[in-house]
PDB file of C-alpha atoms and ligand atoms in Angstrom:
ATOM      1  CA  UNK A  94      -8.661 -13.641  47.161  1.00  0.00           C
ATOM      2  CA  UNK A  95      -7.064 -10.222  45.888  1.00  0.00           C
ATOM      3  CA  UNK A  96      -8.889  -9.191  42.582  1.00  0.00           C
ATOM      4  CA  UNK A  97      -5.933  -8.211  40.501  1.00  0.00           C
ATOM      5  CA  UNK A  98      -7.559  -7.189  37.299  1.00  0.00           C
ATOM      6  CA  UNK A  99      -9.934  -4.219  36.022  1.00  0.00           C
ATOM      7  CA  UNK A 100     -11.219  -3.789  32.910  1.00  0.00           C
ATOM      8  CA  UNK A 101     -11.623  -0.049  31.131  1.00  0.00           C
ATOM      9  CA  UNK A 102     -13.803  -0.036  28.124  1.00  0.00           C
ATOM     10  CA  UNK A 103     -12.181   2.631  25.816  1.00  0.00           C
ATOM     11  CA  UNK A 104     -14.087   2.113  22.622  1.00  0.00           C
ATOM     12  CA  UNK A 105     -16.512   4.749  22.691  1.00  0.00           C
ATOM     13  CA  UNK A 106     -16.833   7.260  20.011  1.00  0.00           C
ATOM     14  CA  UNK A 107     -17.187  10.279  22.351  1.00  0.00           C
ATOM     15  CA  UNK A 108     -19.863  11.447  20.364  1.00  0.00           C
ATOM     16  CA  UNK A 109     -20.995  14.106  23.005  1.00  0.00           C
ATOM     17  CA  UNK A 110     -17.618  15.782  22.992  1.00  0.00           C
ATOM     18  CA  UNK A 111     -17.406  16.486  19.040  1.00  0.00           C
ATOM     19  CA  UNK A 112     -15.768  18.150  17.164  1.00  0.00           C
ATOM     20  CA  UNK A 113     -13.080  17.562  20.148  1.00  0.00           C
ATOM     21  CA  UNK A 114     -13.185  13.560  19.781  1.00  0.00           C
ATOM     22  CA  UNK A 115     -13.056  13.600  16.007  1.00  0.00           C
ATOM     23  CA  UNK A 116      -9.184  12.539  16.324  1.00  0.00           C
ATOM     24  CA  UNK A 117      -8.470  12.714  20.134  1.00  0.00           C
ATOM     25  CA  UNK A 118     -10.056   9.766  22.008  1.00  0.00           C
ATOM     26  CA  UNK A 119     -12.263  11.076  24.571  1.00  0.00           C
ATOM     27  CA  UNK A 120      -9.997   9.720  27.193  1.00  0.00           C
ATOM     28  CA  UNK A 121      -7.115  11.736  26.321  1.00  0.00           C
ATOM     29  CA  UNK A 122      -9.167  14.842  27.041  1.00  0.00           C
ATOM     30  CA  UNK A 123      -7.392  16.501  29.589  1.00  0.00           C
ATOM     31  CA  UNK A 124      -8.784  17.482  33.088  1.00  0.00           C
ATOM     32  CA  UNK A 125      -6.062  20.577  33.883  1.00  0.00           C
ATOM     33  CA  UNK A 126      -2.900  18.614  32.404  1.00  0.00           C
ATOM     34  CA  UNK A 127      -3.670  15.161  32.989  1.00  0.00           C
ATOM     35  CA  UNK A 128      -5.810  13.054  30.358  1.00  0.00           C
ATOM     36  CA  UNK A 129      -8.656  11.717  31.982  1.00  0.00           C
ATOM     37  CA  UNK A 130      -8.084   8.295  31.758  1.00  0.00           C
ATOM     38  CA  UNK A 131      -4.850   8.761  33.966  1.00  0.00           C
ATOM     39  CA  UNK A 132      -7.336   9.492  37.021  1.00  0.00           C
ATOM     40  CA  UNK A 133      -9.397   6.205  36.161  1.00  0.00           C
ATOM     41  CA  UNK A 134      -6.513   4.068  36.321  1.00  0.00           C
ATOM     42  CA  UNK A 135      -4.883   5.878  39.080  1.00  0.00           C
ATOM     43  CA  UNK A 136      -8.092   5.195  40.866  1.00  0.00           C
ATOM     44  CA  UNK A 137      -7.721   1.197  39.997  1.00  0.00           C
ATOM     45  CA  UNK A 138      -3.966   1.117  41.134  1.00  0.00           C
ATOM     46  CA  UNK A 139      -4.529   3.155  44.586  1.00  0.00           C
ATOM     47  CA  UNK A 140      -7.252   0.300  44.574  1.00  0.00           C
ATOM     48  CA  UNK A 141      -4.741  -2.615  44.816  1.00  0.00           C
ATOM     49  CA  UNK A 142      -5.156  -3.604  41.159  1.00  0.00           C
ATOM     50  CA  UNK A 143      -2.231  -4.548  39.197  1.00  0.00           C
ATOM     51  CA  UNK A 144      -3.123  -4.983  35.934  1.00  0.00           C
ATOM     52  CA  UNK A 145      -5.310  -3.052  33.321  1.00  0.00           C
ATOM     53  CA  UNK A 146      -7.254  -4.321  30.320  1.00  0.00           C
ATOM     54  CA  UNK A 147      -8.466  -1.944  28.052  1.00  0.00           C
ATOM     55  CA  UNK A 148     -10.825  -2.520  25.676  1.00  0.00           C
ATOM     56  CA  UNK A 149      -9.846  -0.343  22.646  1.00  0.00           C
ATOM     57  CA  UNK A 150     -11.194   0.493  19.282  1.00  0.00           C
ATOM     58  CA  UNK A 151      -9.879   2.082  15.910  1.00  0.00           C
ATOM     59  CA  UNK A 152      -8.097   5.245  16.858  1.00  0.00           C
ATOM     60  CA  UNK A 153      -7.614   4.836  20.527  1.00  0.00           C
ATOM     61  CA  UNK A 154      -3.848   3.472  20.380  1.00  0.00           C
ATOM     62  CA  UNK A 155      -2.582   7.087  21.961  1.00  0.00           C
ATOM     63  CA  UNK A 156      -4.288   5.417  25.225  1.00  0.00           C
ATOM     64  CA  UNK A 157      -1.934   2.753  25.219  1.00  0.00           C
ATOM     65  CA  UNK A 158       0.907   5.117  24.485  1.00  0.00           C
ATOM     66  CA  UNK A 159       0.125   7.231  27.207  1.00  0.00           C
ATOM     67  CA  UNK A 160       1.194   4.307  29.341  1.00  0.00           C
ATOM     68  CA  UNK A 161       4.025   3.227  27.787  1.00  0.00           C
ATOM     69  CA  UNK A 162       7.819   4.621  28.008  1.00  0.00           C
ATOM     70  CA  UNK A 163       8.480   7.727  25.642  1.00  0.00           C
ATOM     71  CA  UNK A 164      12.163   7.587  25.559  1.00  0.00           C
ATOM     72  CA  UNK A 165      12.760   9.926  22.895  1.00  0.00           C
ATOM     73  CA  UNK A 166      10.696  12.552  24.956  1.00  0.00           C
ATOM     74  CA  UNK A 167      12.256  11.472  28.234  1.00  0.00           C
ATOM     75  CA  UNK A 168      16.082  12.416  26.451  1.00  0.00           C
ATOM     76  CA  UNK A 169      15.104  15.777  25.594  1.00  0.00           C
ATOM     77  CA  UNK A 170      13.607  16.897  28.783  1.00  0.00           C
ATOM     78  CA  UNK A 171      16.813  15.212  30.192  1.00  0.00           C
ATOM     79  CA  UNK A 172      19.300  17.288  28.358  1.00  0.00           C
ATOM     80  CA  UNK A 173      17.140  20.387  28.908  1.00  0.00           C
ATOM     81  CA  UNK A 174      17.281  19.417  33.172  1.00  0.00           C
ATOM     82  CA  UNK A 175      13.644  19.239  33.103  1.00  0.00           C
ATOM     83  CA  UNK A 176      13.743  16.545  35.925  1.00  0.00           C
ATOM     84  CA  UNK A 177      10.432  16.769  37.484  1.00  0.00           C
ATOM     85  CA  UNK A 178       8.978  16.282  34.053  1.00  0.00           C
ATOM     86  CA  UNK A 179      11.029  13.391  33.587  1.00  0.00           C
ATOM     87  CA  UNK A 180      10.078  11.878  36.898  1.00  0.00           C
ATOM     88  CA  UNK A 181       6.450  12.213  36.234  1.00  0.00           C
ATOM     89  CA  UNK A 182       6.663  10.967  32.743  1.00  0.00           C
ATOM     90  CA  UNK A 183       8.726   7.893  34.041  1.00  0.00           C
ATOM     91  CA  UNK A 184       5.846   7.366  36.886  1.00  0.00           C
ATOM     92  CA  UNK A 185       3.070   7.106  34.212  1.00  0.00           C
ATOM     93  CA  UNK A 186       4.782   4.620  32.360  1.00  0.00           C
ATOM     94  CA  UNK A 187       5.548   2.343  35.488  1.00  0.00           C
ATOM     95  CA  UNK A 188       2.032   2.540  37.030  1.00  0.00           C
ATOM     96  CA  UNK A 189       0.864  -0.644  35.933  1.00  0.00           C
ATOM     97  CA  UNK A 190       0.694  -3.410  33.523  1.00  0.00           C
ATOM     98  CA  UNK A 191      -1.396  -2.949  30.693  1.00  0.00           C
ATOM     99  CA  UNK A 192      -2.627  -5.592  28.039  1.00  0.00           C
ATOM    100  CA  UNK A 193      -5.426  -4.645  25.505  1.00  0.00           C
ATOM    101  CA  UNK A 194      -8.036  -6.148  23.316  1.00  0.00           C
ATOM    102  CA  UNK A 195     -10.219  -4.618  20.376  1.00  0.00           C
ATOM    103  CA  UNK A 196     -13.631  -4.321  20.426  1.00  0.00           C
ATOM    104  CA  UNK A 197     -13.998  -4.499  16.478  1.00  0.00           C
ATOM    105  CA  UNK A 198     -18.082  -2.910  16.373  1.00  0.00           C
ATOM    106  CA  UNK A 199     -19.427  -0.535  18.419  1.00  0.00           C
ATOM    107  CA  UNK A 200     -22.054  -3.509  20.052  1.00  0.00           C
ATOM    108  CA  UNK A 201     -22.286  -1.824  23.647  1.00  0.00           C
ATOM    109  CA  UNK A 202     -21.010  -1.692  26.800  1.00  0.00           C
ATOM    110  CA  UNK A 203     -21.847  -5.667  27.545  1.00  0.00           C
ATOM    111  CA  UNK A 204     -20.455  -6.226  24.647  1.00  0.00           C
ATOM    112  CA  UNK A 205     -17.183  -4.474  25.640  1.00  0.00           C
ATOM    113  CA  UNK A 206     -16.840  -6.546  28.740  1.00  0.00           C
ATOM    114  CA  UNK A 207     -17.228  -9.305  27.029  1.00  0.00           C
ATOM    115  CA  UNK A 208     -14.702  -8.677  24.815  1.00  0.00           C
ATOM    116  CA  UNK A 209     -12.257  -8.873  27.636  1.00  0.00           C
ATOM    117  CA  UNK A 210     -13.308 -12.649  28.896  1.00  0.00           C
ATOM    118  CA  UNK A 211     -10.165 -14.318  27.861  1.00  0.00           C
ATOM    119  CA  UNK A 212      -7.851 -11.816  29.342  1.00  0.00           C
ATOM    120  CA  UNK A 213      -9.722 -11.913  32.479  1.00  0.00           C
ATOM    121  CA  UNK A 214     -10.285 -15.894  32.980  1.00  0.00           C
ATOM    122  CA  UNK A 215     -12.246 -17.048  36.010  1.00  0.00           C
ATOM    123  CA  UNK A 216     -11.545 -14.681  38.664  1.00  0.00           C
ATOM    124  CA  UNK A 217     -13.561 -11.795  40.026  1.00  0.00           C
ATOM    125  CA  UNK A 218     -12.544  -8.570  38.175  1.00  0.00           C
ATOM    126  CA  UNK A 219     -13.175  -4.673  38.472  1.00  0.00           C
ATOM    127  CA  UNK A 220     -14.718  -2.521  35.558  1.00  0.00           C
ATOM    128  CA  UNK A 221     -14.258   1.223  35.581  1.00  0.00           C
ATOM    129  CA  UNK A 222     -15.975   3.448  33.041  1.00  0.00           C
ATOM    130  CA  UNK A 223     -13.822   6.279  32.058  1.00  0.00           C
ATOM    131  CA  UNK A 224     -16.171   8.636  31.843  1.00  0.00           C
ATOM    132  CA  UNK A 225     -16.863   8.511  35.465  1.00  0.00           C
ATOM    133  CA  UNK A 226     -14.205  10.355  37.617  1.00  0.00           C
ATOM    134  CA  UNK A 227     -14.632  10.210  41.019  1.00  0.00           C
ATOM    135  CA  UNK A 228     -12.577  12.413  43.490  1.00  0.00           C
ATOM    136  CA  UNK A 229     -12.787  10.459  46.785  1.00  0.00           C
ATOM    137  CA  UNK A 230     -10.568  10.203  49.763  1.00  0.00           C
ATOM    138  CA  UNK A 231     -10.681   6.374  49.839  1.00  0.00           C
ATOM    139  CA  UNK A 232     -10.671   5.403  46.057  1.00  0.00           C
ATOM    140  CA  UNK A 233     -14.330   4.597  44.979  1.00  0.00           C
ATOM    141  CA  UNK A 234     -13.065   1.030  43.911  1.00  0.00           C
ATOM    142  CA  UNK A 235     -11.468   0.169  47.359  1.00  0.00           C
ATOM    143  CA  UNK A 236     -14.544   0.935  48.882  1.00  0.00           C
ATOM    144  CA  UNK A 237     -16.386  -1.483  46.243  1.00  0.00           C
ATOM    145  CA  UNK A 238     -13.646  -4.102  47.402  1.00  0.00           C
ATOM    146  CA  UNK A 239     -14.505  -3.815  50.726  1.00  0.00           C
ATOM    147  CA  UNK A 240     -17.754  -5.275  50.322  1.00  0.00           C
ATOM    148  CA  UNK A 241     -16.818  -7.800  47.925  1.00  0.00           C
ATOM    149  CA  UNK A 242     -14.537  -8.726  50.553  1.00  0.00           C
ATOM    150  CA  UNK A 243     -17.276  -9.381  52.749  1.00  0.00           C
ATOM    151  CA  UNK A 244     -19.919 -10.544  50.387  1.00  0.00           C
ATOM    152  CA  UNK A 245     -18.015 -12.181  47.921  1.00  0.00           C
ATOM    153  CA  UNK A 246     -20.677 -11.428  45.476  1.00  0.00           C
ATOM    154  CA  UNK A 247     -20.800  -8.383  42.491  1.00  0.00           C
ATOM    155  CA  UNK A 248     -20.757  -5.168  43.776  1.00  0.00           C
ATOM    156  CA  UNK A 249     -22.021  -1.858  42.105  1.00  0.00           C
ATOM    157  CA  UNK A 250     -21.304   1.818  42.696  1.00  0.00           C
ATOM    158  CA  UNK A 251     -24.329   3.842  43.262  1.00  0.00           C
ATOM    159  CA  UNK A 252     -25.238   7.474  43.886  1.00  0.00           C
ATOM    160  CA  UNK A 253     -28.820   9.124  44.402  1.00  0.00           C
ATOM    161  CA  UNK A 254     -29.765  11.043  41.392  1.00  0.00           C
ATOM    162  CA  UNK A 255     -33.133  13.088  41.022  1.00  0.00           C
ATOM    163  CA  UNK A 256     -35.367  10.991  39.062  1.00  0.00           C
ATOM    164  CA  UNK A 257     -35.480  13.502  36.399  1.00  0.00           C
ATOM    165  CA  UNK A 258     -31.999  12.476  35.572  1.00  0.00           C
ATOM    166  CA  UNK A 259     -32.838   8.695  35.605  1.00  0.00           C
ATOM    167  CA  UNK A 260     -32.629   8.288  31.917  1.00  0.00           C
ATOM    168  CA  UNK A 261     -28.950   8.872  32.062  1.00  0.00           C
ATOM    169  CA  UNK A 262     -28.426   5.849  34.388  1.00  0.00           C
ATOM    170  CA  UNK A 263     -28.910   1.930  34.997  1.00  0.00           C
ATOM    171  CA  UNK A 264     -31.209   2.600  38.090  1.00  0.00           C
ATOM    172  CA  UNK A 265     -31.435  -0.201  40.889  1.00  0.00           C
ATOM    173  CA  UNK A 266     -34.140  -0.962  43.373  1.00  0.00           C
ATOM    174  CA  UNK A 267     -33.007  -3.178  46.294  1.00  0.00           C
ATOM    175  CA  UNK A 268     -33.377  -3.606  49.672  1.00  0.00           C
ATOM    176  CA  UNK A 269     -31.170  -1.420  52.184  1.00  0.00           C
ATOM    177  CA  UNK A 270     -29.039  -3.088  54.425  1.00  0.00           C
ATOM    178  CA  UNK A 271     -27.044  -0.688  56.256  1.00  0.00           C
ATOM    179  CA  UNK A 272     -26.745   3.372  55.557  1.00  0.00           C
ATOM    180  CA  UNK A 273     -24.541   2.772  52.440  1.00  0.00           C
ATOM    181  CA  UNK A 274     -25.219  -0.991  51.172  1.00  0.00           C
ATOM    182  CA  UNK A 275     -28.449  -1.919  49.642  1.00  0.00           C
ATOM    183  CA  UNK A 276     -29.236  -5.867  47.966  1.00  0.00           C
ATOM    184  CA  UNK A 277     -30.135  -5.131  44.223  1.00  0.00           C
ATOM    185  CA  UNK A 278     -33.321  -6.537  43.603  1.00  0.00           C
ATOM    186  CA  UNK A 279     -33.798  -4.911  40.204  1.00  0.00           C
ATOM    187  CA  UNK A 280     -32.209  -3.010  37.590  1.00  0.00           C
ATOM    188  CA  UNK A 281     -33.257  -0.766  34.837  1.00  0.00           C
ATOM    189  CA  UNK A 282     -31.266   0.947  32.044  1.00  0.00           C
ATOM    190  CA  UNK A 283     -32.197   4.288  31.501  1.00  0.00           C
ATOM    191  CA  UNK A 284     -35.854   4.521  32.457  1.00  0.00           C
ATOM    192  CA  UNK A 285     -38.195   7.096  32.217  1.00  0.00           C
ATOM    193  CA  UNK A 286     -38.991   8.839  35.690  1.00  0.00           C
ATOM    194  CA  UNK A 287     -41.873   6.895  36.753  1.00  0.00           C
ATOM    195  CA  UNK A 288     -40.646   3.538  35.715  1.00  0.00           C
ATOM    196  CA  UNK A 289     -37.050   4.309  37.953  1.00  0.00           C
ATOM    197  CA  UNK A 290     -37.484   1.848  40.580  1.00  0.00           C
ATOM    198  CA  UNK A 291     -35.391   4.223  43.081  1.00  0.00           C
ATOM    199  CA  UNK A 292     -32.998   7.066  42.784  1.00  0.00           C
ATOM    200  CA  UNK A 293     -30.087   4.812  42.954  1.00  0.00           C
ATOM    201  CA  UNK A 294     -28.064   5.282  39.687  1.00  0.00           C
ATOM    202  CA  UNK A 295     -25.070   2.927  38.964  1.00  0.00           C
ATOM    203  CA  UNK A 296     -22.078   4.945  38.126  1.00  0.00           C
ATOM    204  CA  UNK A 297     -19.498   3.277  36.270  1.00  0.00           C
ATOM    205  CA  UNK A 298     -17.564   1.383  39.217  1.00  0.00           C
ATOM    206  CA  UNK A 299     -18.428  -2.205  39.190  1.00  0.00           C
ATOM    207  CA  UNK A 300     -16.718  -5.716  40.553  1.00  0.00           C
ATOM    208  CA  UNK A 301     -18.259  -8.781  39.206  1.00  0.00           C
ATOM    209  CA  UNK A 302     -17.799 -12.236  39.675  1.00  0.00           C
ATOM    210  CA  UNK A 303     -16.771 -14.328  36.502  1.00  0.00           C
ATOM    211  CA  UNK A 304     -20.087 -15.505  36.297  1.00  0.00           C
ATOM    212  CA  UNK A 305     -21.211 -12.193  34.323  1.00  0.00           C
ATOM    213  CA  UNK A 306     -19.808 -13.407  31.039  1.00  0.00           C
ATOM    214  CA  UNK A 307     -21.994 -16.169  30.562  1.00  0.00           C
ATOM    215  CA  UNK A 308     -24.603 -13.797  30.956  1.00  0.00           C
ATOM    216  CA  UNK A 309     -23.522 -11.366  28.902  1.00  0.00           C
ATOM    217  CA  UNK A 310     -22.985 -13.890  26.187  1.00  0.00           C
ATOM    218  CA  UNK A 311     -26.932 -14.566  26.580  1.00  0.00           C
ATOM    219  CA  UNK A 312     -27.915 -10.988  26.563  1.00  0.00           C
ATOM    220  CA  UNK A 313     -29.794  -9.977  23.112  1.00  0.00           C
ATOM    221  CA  UNK A 314     -29.270  -6.344  22.150  1.00  0.00           C
ATOM    222  CA  UNK A 315     -31.392  -3.963  24.026  1.00  0.00           C
ATOM    223  CA  UNK A 316     -32.052  -0.405  24.622  1.00  0.00           C
ATOM    224  CA  UNK A 317     -30.618   1.111  21.364  1.00  0.00           C
ATOM    225  CA  UNK A 318     -29.922  -1.999  19.738  1.00  0.00           C
ATOM    226  CA  UNK A 319     -26.875  -2.545  21.928  1.00  0.00           C
ATOM    227  CA  UNK A 320     -25.627  -5.468  24.245  1.00  0.00           C
ATOM    228  CA  UNK A 321     -26.198  -3.516  27.449  1.00  0.00           C
ATOM    229  CA  UNK A 322     -24.123  -4.205  30.711  1.00  0.00           C
ATOM    230  CA  UNK A 323     -27.234  -3.752  32.590  1.00  0.00           C
ATOM    231  CA  UNK A 324     -28.968  -6.578  30.792  1.00  0.00           C
ATOM    232  CA  UNK A 325     -26.022  -8.769  31.839  1.00  0.00           C
ATOM    233  CA  UNK A 326     -26.543  -7.705  35.479  1.00  0.00           C
ATOM    234  CA  UNK A 327     -30.308  -8.386  35.474  1.00  0.00           C
ATOM    235  CA  UNK A 328     -29.269 -12.129  33.972  1.00  0.00           C
ATOM    236  CA  UNK A 329     -26.688 -12.337  37.172  1.00  0.00           C
ATOM    237  CA  UNK A 330     -29.175 -11.143  39.550  1.00  0.00           C
ATOM    238  CA  UNK A 331     -31.823 -14.210  38.991  1.00  0.00           C
ATOM    239  CA  UNK A 332     -28.683 -16.541  39.802  1.00  0.00           C
ATOM    240  CA  UNK A 333     -26.536 -14.734  42.422  1.00  0.00           C
ATOM    241  CA  UNK A 334     -27.062 -12.044  44.962  1.00  0.00           C
ATOM    242  CA  UNK A 335     -25.604  -8.272  43.823  1.00  0.00           C
ATOM    243  CA  UNK A 336     -24.928  -5.355  46.363  1.00  0.00           C
ATOM    244  CA  UNK A 337     -25.044  -1.767  45.779  1.00  0.00           C
ATOM    245  CA  UNK A 338     -23.058   0.718  47.231  1.00  0.00           C
ATOM    246  CA  UNK A 339     -23.415   4.359  48.052  1.00  0.00           C
ATOM    247  CA  UNK A 340     -19.723   5.620  47.651  1.00  0.00           C
ATOM    248  CA  UNK A 341     -18.542   8.426  49.403  1.00  0.00           C
ATOM    249  CA  UNK A 342     -16.872  10.832  46.816  1.00  0.00           C
ATOM    250  CA  UNK A 343     -17.785  13.505  44.453  1.00  0.00           C
ATOM    251  CA  UNK A 344     -18.956  11.842  40.522  1.00  0.00           C
ATOM    252  CA  UNK A 345     -17.933  13.893  37.558  1.00  0.00           C
ATOM    253  CA  UNK A 346     -19.411  12.452  34.229  1.00  0.00           C
ATOM    254  CA  UNK A 347     -16.346  13.949  31.974  1.00  0.00           C
ATOM    255  CA  UNK A 348     -18.039  12.296  28.888  1.00  0.00           C
ATOM    256  CA  UNK A 349     -20.310  15.071  28.782  1.00  0.00           C
ATOM    257  CA  UNK A 350     -19.587  18.698  28.272  1.00  0.00           C
ATOM    258  CA  UNK A 351     -20.689  20.674  31.504  1.00  0.00           C
ATOM    259  CA  UNK A 352     -19.314  17.566  33.252  1.00  0.00           C
ATOM    260  CA  UNK A 353     -15.916  17.879  31.866  1.00  0.00           C
ATOM    261  CA  UNK A 354     -16.054  22.016  32.718  1.00  0.00           C
ATOM    262  CA  UNK A 355     -17.101  20.904  36.330  1.00  0.00           C
ATOM    263  CA  UNK A 356     -14.365  18.703  36.521  1.00  0.00           C
ATOM    264  CA  UNK A 357     -11.763  20.736  35.076  1.00  0.00           C
ATOM    265  CA  UNK A 358     -12.611  23.878  37.432  1.00  0.00           C
ATOM    266  CA  UNK A 359     -12.919  21.492  40.470  1.00  0.00           C
ATOM    267  CA  UNK A 360      -9.448  19.942  40.009  1.00  0.00           C
ATOM    268  CA  UNK A 361      -7.878  23.304  38.952  1.00  0.00           C
ATOM    269  CA  UNK A 362      -9.129  24.667  42.111  1.00  0.00           C
ATOM    270  CA  UNK A 363      -7.362  21.859  44.170  1.00  0.00           C
ATOM    271  CA  UNK A 364      -4.095  22.687  42.670  1.00  0.00           C
ATOM    272  CA  UNK A 365      -1.907  25.338  44.800  1.00  0.00           C
ATOM    273  CA  UNK A 366      -0.292  26.946  41.418  1.00  0.00           C
ATOM    274  CA  UNK A 367      -3.960  27.625  40.392  1.00  0.00           C
ATOM    275  CA  UNK A 368      -6.557  27.900  42.948  1.00  0.00           C
ATOM    276  CA  UNK A 369      -5.895  31.815  43.907  1.00  0.00           C
ATOM    277  CA  UNK A 370      -5.757  33.004  40.300  1.00  0.00           C
ATOM    278  CA  UNK A 371      -8.919  30.754  39.128  1.00  0.00           C
ATOM    279  CA  UNK A 372     -10.997  31.775  41.904  1.00  0.00           C
ATOM    280  CA  UNK A 373     -10.290  35.404  41.188  1.00  0.00           C
ATOM    281  CA  UNK A 374     -10.806  35.036  37.249  1.00  0.00           C
ATOM    282  CA  UNK A 375     -14.230  32.957  38.378  1.00  0.00           C
ATOM    283  CA  UNK A 376     -15.394  35.536  40.706  1.00  0.00           C
ATOM    284  CA  UNK A 377     -14.987  38.071  37.612  1.00  0.00           C
ATOM    285  CA  UNK A 378     -16.213  36.112  34.818  1.00  0.00           C
ATOM    286  CA  UNK A 379     -19.616  35.477  36.976  1.00  0.00           C
ATOM    287  CA  UNK A 380     -20.026  39.274  37.806  1.00  0.00           C
ATOM    288  CA  UNK A 381     -19.451  40.450  34.532  1.00  0.00           C
ATOM    289  CA  UNK A 382     -22.254  37.622  33.191  1.00  0.00           C
ATOM    290  CA  UNK A 383     -24.723  38.961  36.060  1.00  0.00           C
TER     291      UNK A 383
HETATM  292  C1  G1P B 101     -23.252   3.253  31.279  1.00  0.00           C
HETATM  293  C2  G1P B 101     -24.165   2.372  31.772  1.00  0.00           C
HETATM  294  C3  G1P B 101     -25.466   2.860  32.923  1.00  0.00           C
HETATM  295  C4  G1P B 101     -24.418   3.562  34.057  1.00  0.00           C
HETATM  296  C5  G1P B 101     -23.568   4.333  33.571  1.00  0.00           C
HETATM  297  C6  G1P B 101     -22.971   5.208  34.392  1.00  0.00           C
HETATM  298  O1  G1P B 101     -23.903   4.298  30.662  1.00  0.00           O
HETATM  299  O2  G1P B 101     -25.113   1.789  30.405  1.00  0.00           O
HETATM  300  O3  G1P B 101     -26.014   1.916  33.480  1.00  0.00           O
HETATM  301  O4  G1P B 101     -25.712   4.062  34.971  1.00  0.00           O
HETATM  302  O5  G1P B 101     -22.791   4.278  32.150  1.00  0.00           O
HETATM  303  O6  G1P B 101     -22.232   6.043  33.722  1.00  0.00           O
HETATM  304  P1  G1P B 101     -23.372   5.292  29.386  1.00  0.00           P
HETATM  305  O7  G1P B 101     -22.842   6.444  30.183  1.00  0.00           O
HETATM  306  O8  G1P B 101     -22.304   4.618  28.967  1.00  0.00           O
HETATM  307  O9  G1P B 101     -24.321   5.460  28.557  1.00  0.00           O
END
């Protein structure tokens, strides 16, 4: 069975990036000249997904607009002969089918995913968190889908982090099945280092069987008074197997100031037109500080 739908929760307030996010959705902040959300949608599309379900909130309409047509802008650019830009804009609006549902109150990530229940239906689906950008040769979601195709069970993207960073992630414990694959047996949301079951942190890419919804429905407000996705995963774990996969690729947390700067520099260095002048600038800037 091919997984066709991906849920992307975009109702988050982006408080770590205020004041930039006072009026601009954090998902639209640029990494060089591409809004962060476009990388995330591209990953889903490159992995074979053909419908994106945005779980949105107030002030987030710009995200859907970004994937819509822009006839006025296209007309002006056509008149000016800027064909390349016209093609780029048209490609974005044709990228993928987009639908949305509102999360009316900020009740947590688990609640956001639950809001997509009717749009997802009873098939397995992907969740991508827009704070996580993953630069990988094989898209991270594609790597997880390969595990799903073999196991037919839910799959979590994992990366190793030092225990001192465990408080920023959901951390799993489990049994190694092969070099990158494990069968999860515990999951703890943002533990203190001493309580972390391992160094394996969940990064924001998940494949879920639809049973996750009935689990999320039963989840009571947990850490921070929010309905945590991790608590839904813990519930699912009591009924079904869940696998974790240490994906290959570089992860950036672009919901965080340093992560956003890192991603910006890394992606700029990949661009032929920016690489050399940026390298020169960075070397100079670092030397001046030393
Ligand atoms: C969420 C999840 C957490 C996961 C993280 C990945 O936390 O609750 O389990 O490790 O995403 O980015 P957030 O970053 O939204 O606080």
